[in-house]
Short mmCIF file of C-alpha atoms in Angstrom, two decimals:
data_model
loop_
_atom_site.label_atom_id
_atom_site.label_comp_id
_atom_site.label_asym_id
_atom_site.label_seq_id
_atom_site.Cartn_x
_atom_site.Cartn_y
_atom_site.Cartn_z
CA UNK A 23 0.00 0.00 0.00
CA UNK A 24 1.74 3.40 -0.87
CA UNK A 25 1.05 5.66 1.01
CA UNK A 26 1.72 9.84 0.25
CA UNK A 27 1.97 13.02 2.43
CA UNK A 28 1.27 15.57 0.19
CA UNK A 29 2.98 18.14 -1.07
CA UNK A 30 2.54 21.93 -0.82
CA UNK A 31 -0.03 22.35 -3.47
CA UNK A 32 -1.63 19.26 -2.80
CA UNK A 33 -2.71 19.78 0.97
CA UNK A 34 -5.19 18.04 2.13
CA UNK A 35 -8.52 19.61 4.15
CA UNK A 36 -12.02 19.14 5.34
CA UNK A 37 -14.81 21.20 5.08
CA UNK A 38 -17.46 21.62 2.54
CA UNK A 39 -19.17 24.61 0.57
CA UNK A 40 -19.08 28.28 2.44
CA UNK A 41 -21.33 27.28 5.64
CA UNK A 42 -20.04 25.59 8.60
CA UNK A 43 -18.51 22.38 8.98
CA UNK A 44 -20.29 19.85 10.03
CA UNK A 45 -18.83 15.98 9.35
CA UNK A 46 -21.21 13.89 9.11
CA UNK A 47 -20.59 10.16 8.48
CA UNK A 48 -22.07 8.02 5.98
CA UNK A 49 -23.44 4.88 5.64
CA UNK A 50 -20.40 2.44 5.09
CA UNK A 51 -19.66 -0.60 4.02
CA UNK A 52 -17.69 -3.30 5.54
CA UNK A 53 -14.78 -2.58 6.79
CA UNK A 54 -12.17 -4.90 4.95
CA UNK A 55 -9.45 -5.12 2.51
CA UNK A 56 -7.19 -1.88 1.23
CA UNK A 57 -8.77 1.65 0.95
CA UNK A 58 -10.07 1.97 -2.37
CA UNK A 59 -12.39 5.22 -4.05
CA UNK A 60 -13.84 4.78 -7.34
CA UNK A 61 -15.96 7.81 -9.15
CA UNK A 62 -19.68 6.31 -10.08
CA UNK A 63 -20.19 10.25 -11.64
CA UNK A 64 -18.99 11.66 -13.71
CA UNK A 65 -17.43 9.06 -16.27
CA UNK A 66 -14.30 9.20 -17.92
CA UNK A 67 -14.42 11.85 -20.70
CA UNK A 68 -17.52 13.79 -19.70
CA UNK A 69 -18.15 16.86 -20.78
CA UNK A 70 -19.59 19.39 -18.15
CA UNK A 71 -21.45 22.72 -18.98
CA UNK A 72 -22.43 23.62 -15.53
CA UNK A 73 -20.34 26.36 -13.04
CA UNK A 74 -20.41 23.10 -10.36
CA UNK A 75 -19.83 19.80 -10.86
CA UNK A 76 -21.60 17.13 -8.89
CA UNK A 77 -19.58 13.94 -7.68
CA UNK A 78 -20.53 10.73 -6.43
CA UNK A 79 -18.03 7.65 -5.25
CA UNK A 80 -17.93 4.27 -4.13
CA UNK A 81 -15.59 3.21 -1.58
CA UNK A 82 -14.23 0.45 0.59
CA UNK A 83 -12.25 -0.65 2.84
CA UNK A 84 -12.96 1.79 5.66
CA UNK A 85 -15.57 3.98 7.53
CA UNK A 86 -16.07 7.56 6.46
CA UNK A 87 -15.56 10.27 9.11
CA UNK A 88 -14.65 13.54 8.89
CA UNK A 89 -14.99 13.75 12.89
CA UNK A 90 -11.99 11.80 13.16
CA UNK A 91 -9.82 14.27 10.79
CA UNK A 92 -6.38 15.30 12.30
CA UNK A 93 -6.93 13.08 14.90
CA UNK A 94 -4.75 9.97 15.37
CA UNK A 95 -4.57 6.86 12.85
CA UNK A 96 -7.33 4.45 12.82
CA UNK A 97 -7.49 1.20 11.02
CA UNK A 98 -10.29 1.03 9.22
CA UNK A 99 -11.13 4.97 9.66
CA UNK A 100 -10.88 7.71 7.27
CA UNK A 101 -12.00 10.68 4.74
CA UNK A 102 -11.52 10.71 0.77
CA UNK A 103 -10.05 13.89 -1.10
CA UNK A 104 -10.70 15.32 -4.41
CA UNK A 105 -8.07 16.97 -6.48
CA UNK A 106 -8.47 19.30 -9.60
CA UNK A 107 -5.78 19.01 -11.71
CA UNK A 108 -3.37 17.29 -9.19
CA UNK A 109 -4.76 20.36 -6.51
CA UNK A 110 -6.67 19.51 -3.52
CA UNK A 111 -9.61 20.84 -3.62
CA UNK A 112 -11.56 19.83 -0.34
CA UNK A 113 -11.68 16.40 2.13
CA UNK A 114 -15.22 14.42 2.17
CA UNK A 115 -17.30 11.98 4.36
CA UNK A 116 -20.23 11.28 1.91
CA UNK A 117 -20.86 9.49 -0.86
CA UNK A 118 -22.02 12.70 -2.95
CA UNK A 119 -19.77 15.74 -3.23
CA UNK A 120 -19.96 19.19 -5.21
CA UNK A 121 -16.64 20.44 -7.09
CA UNK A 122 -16.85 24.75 -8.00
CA UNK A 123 -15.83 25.16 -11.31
CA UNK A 124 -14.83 29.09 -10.49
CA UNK A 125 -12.07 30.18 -12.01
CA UNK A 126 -11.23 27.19 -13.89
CA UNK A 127 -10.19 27.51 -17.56
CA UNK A 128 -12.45 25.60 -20.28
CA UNK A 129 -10.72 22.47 -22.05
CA UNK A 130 -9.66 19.07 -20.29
CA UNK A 131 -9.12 18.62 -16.74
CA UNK A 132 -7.81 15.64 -14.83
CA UNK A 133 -10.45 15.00 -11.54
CA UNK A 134 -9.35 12.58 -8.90
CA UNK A 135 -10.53 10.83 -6.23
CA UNK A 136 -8.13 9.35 -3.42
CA UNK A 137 -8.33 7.38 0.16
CA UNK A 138 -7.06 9.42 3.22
CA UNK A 139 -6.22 8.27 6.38
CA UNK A 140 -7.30 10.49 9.81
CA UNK A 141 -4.10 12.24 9.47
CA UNK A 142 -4.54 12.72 5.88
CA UNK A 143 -2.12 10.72 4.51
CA UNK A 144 -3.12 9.61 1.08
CA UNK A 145 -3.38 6.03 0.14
CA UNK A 146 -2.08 6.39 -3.42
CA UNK A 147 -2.76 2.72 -4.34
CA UNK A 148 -6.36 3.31 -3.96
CA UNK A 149 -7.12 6.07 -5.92
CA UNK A 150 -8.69 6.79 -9.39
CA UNK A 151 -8.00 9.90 -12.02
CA UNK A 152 -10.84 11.09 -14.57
CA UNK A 153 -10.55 13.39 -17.64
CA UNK A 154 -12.95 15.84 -18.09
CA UNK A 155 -13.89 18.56 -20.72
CA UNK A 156 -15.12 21.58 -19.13
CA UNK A 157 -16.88 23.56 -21.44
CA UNK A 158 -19.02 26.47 -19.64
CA UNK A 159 -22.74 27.48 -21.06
CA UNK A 160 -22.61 30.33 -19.25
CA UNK A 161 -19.06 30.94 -17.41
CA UNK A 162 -18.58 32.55 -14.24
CA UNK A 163 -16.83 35.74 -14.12
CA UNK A 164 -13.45 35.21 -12.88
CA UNK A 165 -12.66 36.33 -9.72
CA UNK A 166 -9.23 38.66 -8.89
CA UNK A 167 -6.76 39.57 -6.92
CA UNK A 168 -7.50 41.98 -3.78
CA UNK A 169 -5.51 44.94 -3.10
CA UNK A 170 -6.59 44.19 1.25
CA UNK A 171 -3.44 44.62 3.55
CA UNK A 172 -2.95 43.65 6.67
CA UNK A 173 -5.36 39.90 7.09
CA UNK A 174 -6.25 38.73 10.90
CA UNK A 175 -8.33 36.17 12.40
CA UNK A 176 -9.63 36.02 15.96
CA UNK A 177 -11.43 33.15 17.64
CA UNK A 178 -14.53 34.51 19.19
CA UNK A 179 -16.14 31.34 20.27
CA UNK A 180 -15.47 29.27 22.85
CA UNK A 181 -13.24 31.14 25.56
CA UNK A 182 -10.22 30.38 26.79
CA UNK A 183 -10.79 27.15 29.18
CA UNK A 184 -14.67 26.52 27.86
CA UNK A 185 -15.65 23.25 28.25
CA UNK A 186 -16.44 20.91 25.22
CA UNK A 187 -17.64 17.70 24.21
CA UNK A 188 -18.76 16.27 20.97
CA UNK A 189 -19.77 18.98 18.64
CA UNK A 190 -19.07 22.34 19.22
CA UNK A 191 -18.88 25.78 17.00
CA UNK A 192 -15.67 27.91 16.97
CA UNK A 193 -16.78 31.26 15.54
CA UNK A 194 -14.37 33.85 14.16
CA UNK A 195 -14.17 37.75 13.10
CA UNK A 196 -11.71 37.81 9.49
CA UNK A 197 -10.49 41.20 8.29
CA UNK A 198 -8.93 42.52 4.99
CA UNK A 199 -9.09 38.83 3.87
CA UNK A 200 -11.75 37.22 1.66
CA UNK A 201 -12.64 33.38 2.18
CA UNK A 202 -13.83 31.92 -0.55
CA UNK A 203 -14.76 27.88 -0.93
CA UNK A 204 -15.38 28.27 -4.57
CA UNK A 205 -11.60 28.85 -5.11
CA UNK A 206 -10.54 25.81 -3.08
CA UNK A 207 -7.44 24.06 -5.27
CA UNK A 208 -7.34 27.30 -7.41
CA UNK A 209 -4.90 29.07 -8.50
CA UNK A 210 -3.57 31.77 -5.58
CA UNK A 211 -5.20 35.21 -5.73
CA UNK A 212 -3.85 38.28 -3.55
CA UNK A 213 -6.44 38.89 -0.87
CA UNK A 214 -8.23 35.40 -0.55
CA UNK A 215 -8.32 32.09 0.54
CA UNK A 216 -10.01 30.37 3.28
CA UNK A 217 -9.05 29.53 7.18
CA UNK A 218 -7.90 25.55 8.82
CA UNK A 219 -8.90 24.78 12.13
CA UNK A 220 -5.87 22.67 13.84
CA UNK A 221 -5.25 20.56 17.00
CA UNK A 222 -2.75 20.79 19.45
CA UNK A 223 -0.32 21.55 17.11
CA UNK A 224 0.63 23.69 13.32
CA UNK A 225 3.68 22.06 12.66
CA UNK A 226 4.74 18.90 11.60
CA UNK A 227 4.77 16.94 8.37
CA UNK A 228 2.89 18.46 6.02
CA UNK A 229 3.33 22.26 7.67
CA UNK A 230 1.22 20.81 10.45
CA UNK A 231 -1.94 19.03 8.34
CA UNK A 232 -1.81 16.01 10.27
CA UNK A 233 -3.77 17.68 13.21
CA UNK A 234 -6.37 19.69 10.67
CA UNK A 235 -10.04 19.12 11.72
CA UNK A 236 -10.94 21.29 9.12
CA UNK A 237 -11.57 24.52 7.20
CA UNK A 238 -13.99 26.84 6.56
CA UNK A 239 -14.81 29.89 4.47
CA UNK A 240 -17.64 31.40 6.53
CA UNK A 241 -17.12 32.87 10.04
CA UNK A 242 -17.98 29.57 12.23
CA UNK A 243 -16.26 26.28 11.93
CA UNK A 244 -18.33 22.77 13.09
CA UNK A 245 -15.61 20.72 14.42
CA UNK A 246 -15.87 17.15 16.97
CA UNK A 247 -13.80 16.62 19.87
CA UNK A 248 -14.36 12.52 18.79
CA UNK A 249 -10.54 11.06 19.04
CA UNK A 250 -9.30 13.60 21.85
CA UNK A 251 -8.31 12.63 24.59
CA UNK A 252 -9.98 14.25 28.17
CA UNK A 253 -8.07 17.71 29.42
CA UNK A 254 -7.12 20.93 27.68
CA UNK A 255 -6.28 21.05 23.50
CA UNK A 256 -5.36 23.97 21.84
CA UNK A 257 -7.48 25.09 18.82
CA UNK A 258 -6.02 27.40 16.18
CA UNK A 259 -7.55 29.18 13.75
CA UNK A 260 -5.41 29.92 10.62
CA UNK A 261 -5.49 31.79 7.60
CA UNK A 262 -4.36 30.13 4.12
CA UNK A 263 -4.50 30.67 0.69
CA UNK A 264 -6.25 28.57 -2.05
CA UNK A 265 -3.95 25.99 -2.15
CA UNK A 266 -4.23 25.45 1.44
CA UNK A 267 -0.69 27.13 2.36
CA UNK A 268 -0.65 29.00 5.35
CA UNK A 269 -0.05 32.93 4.71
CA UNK A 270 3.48 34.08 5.43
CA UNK A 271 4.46 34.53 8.07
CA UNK A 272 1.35 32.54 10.07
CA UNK A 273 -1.20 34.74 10.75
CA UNK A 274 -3.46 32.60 13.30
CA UNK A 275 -5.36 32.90 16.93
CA UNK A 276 -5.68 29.84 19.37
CA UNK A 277 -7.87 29.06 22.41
CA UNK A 278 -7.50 26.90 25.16
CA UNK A 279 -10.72 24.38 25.62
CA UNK A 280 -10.89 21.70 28.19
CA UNK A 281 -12.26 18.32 26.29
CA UNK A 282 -15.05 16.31 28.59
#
């Protein structure tokens, strides 16, 4: 089984659309065997018209759960990713999944689908790559660079020693920065990007992914203390660009929250 931490532009991540996350789990199959995805839509050489494009997988060998991301390794236990192009573009725990096609160029695009463990190490072996032919009815404009200076993030939600168990909200002001899901994977753009939510810990292989629960491009984040152990965790809040690199240097708040 080969088994990849990714690279720089091909960080992994969890969250979905602009709202709050919230993993949910599927339904799952048996747990046995190696990690395997498979697309079931779209087929190889599909052409798409839309500005989104809607997935769907298969997948065995382990129990979806986003709850468990950047937690420790668990047989049997993990999420799936979706690149663009060899880009991440965002970490899932369903079955059904929505790609943006914002700011991508028409023509053919490679889509693919991999196996990640809790700490989001990819299982290569288990993956499958899809060409596709974007061609836009009507495209969406593209979006810019920003001329903002000066990005921050504060946690306002919980407080420092709060006390937390199973789901919980961390809720955040953002200034002179503008999160955007839709550009997830995308090229970088001056001014935008989106924010991680980390454990314990930002460093580490793979500048500190290991311990992500998350990200998020609105102002709350949905994220499970399933897989922590009982006492205080640190929580940071982080700002990054579109391909999931923190800004430099780190621009990030943390809180203190004592796990029940």
């Amino acid at each position: 089984m080969a088994i990849v931490f990714l690279g720089l532009p091909f960080l992994l991540v969890a969250c979905g659309g602009g709202q709050a996350t919230s993993p949910p789990a599927s339904a799952s199959p048996a747990v046995s065997g190696p990690m395997v995805t498979k697309f079931v839509t779209p087929k190889d050489g599909a052409t798409v018209t839309g500005n989104s494009l809607d997935v769907q997988i298969a997948f065995s060998g382990f129990r979806l759960s986003c709850a468990q991301a950047g937690k420790p390794v668990v047989a049997g236990v993990g999420h799936y990713h979706i690149e663009l192009d060899h880009a991440l573009v965002n970490m899932y725990c369903t079955e059904k999944a929505t790609v943006s096609m914002q700011n991508v160029a028409p023509g053919q695009h490679t889509l693919t689908v991999l196996p990640a463990m809790n700490n989001h190490m990819e299982v290569e072996e288990g993956k499958q790559s899809i060409t596709l032919n974007y061609q836009p009815a009507q495209p969406l404009p593209a979006i810019a660079a920003s001329t903002a200076t000066k990005p921050s993030i504060k946690i306002l939600t919980p407080h420092a020693g709060d006390k937390v168990s199973g789901t919980f909200t961390i809720t955040v002001a953002i200034s002179n920065f503008n999160p955007s899901c839709d550009l997830f994977g995308k090229a970088d753009l001056a001014g935008y990007g989106h924010w991680h939510v980390n454990v314990d810990s930002m460093s580490g292989p793979m500048m500190g992914m290991g311990t992500m629960l998350g990200m998020a491009c609105s102002n709350s984040f949905q994220g499970s203390t399933e897989g922590l152990t009982p006492g205080t965790h640190s929580f940071f809040a982080l700002l990054v660009d579109n391909q999931h690199a923190p800004l430099m240097p780190d621009i990030f708040d943390k809180v203190d929250l004592v796990v029940q």
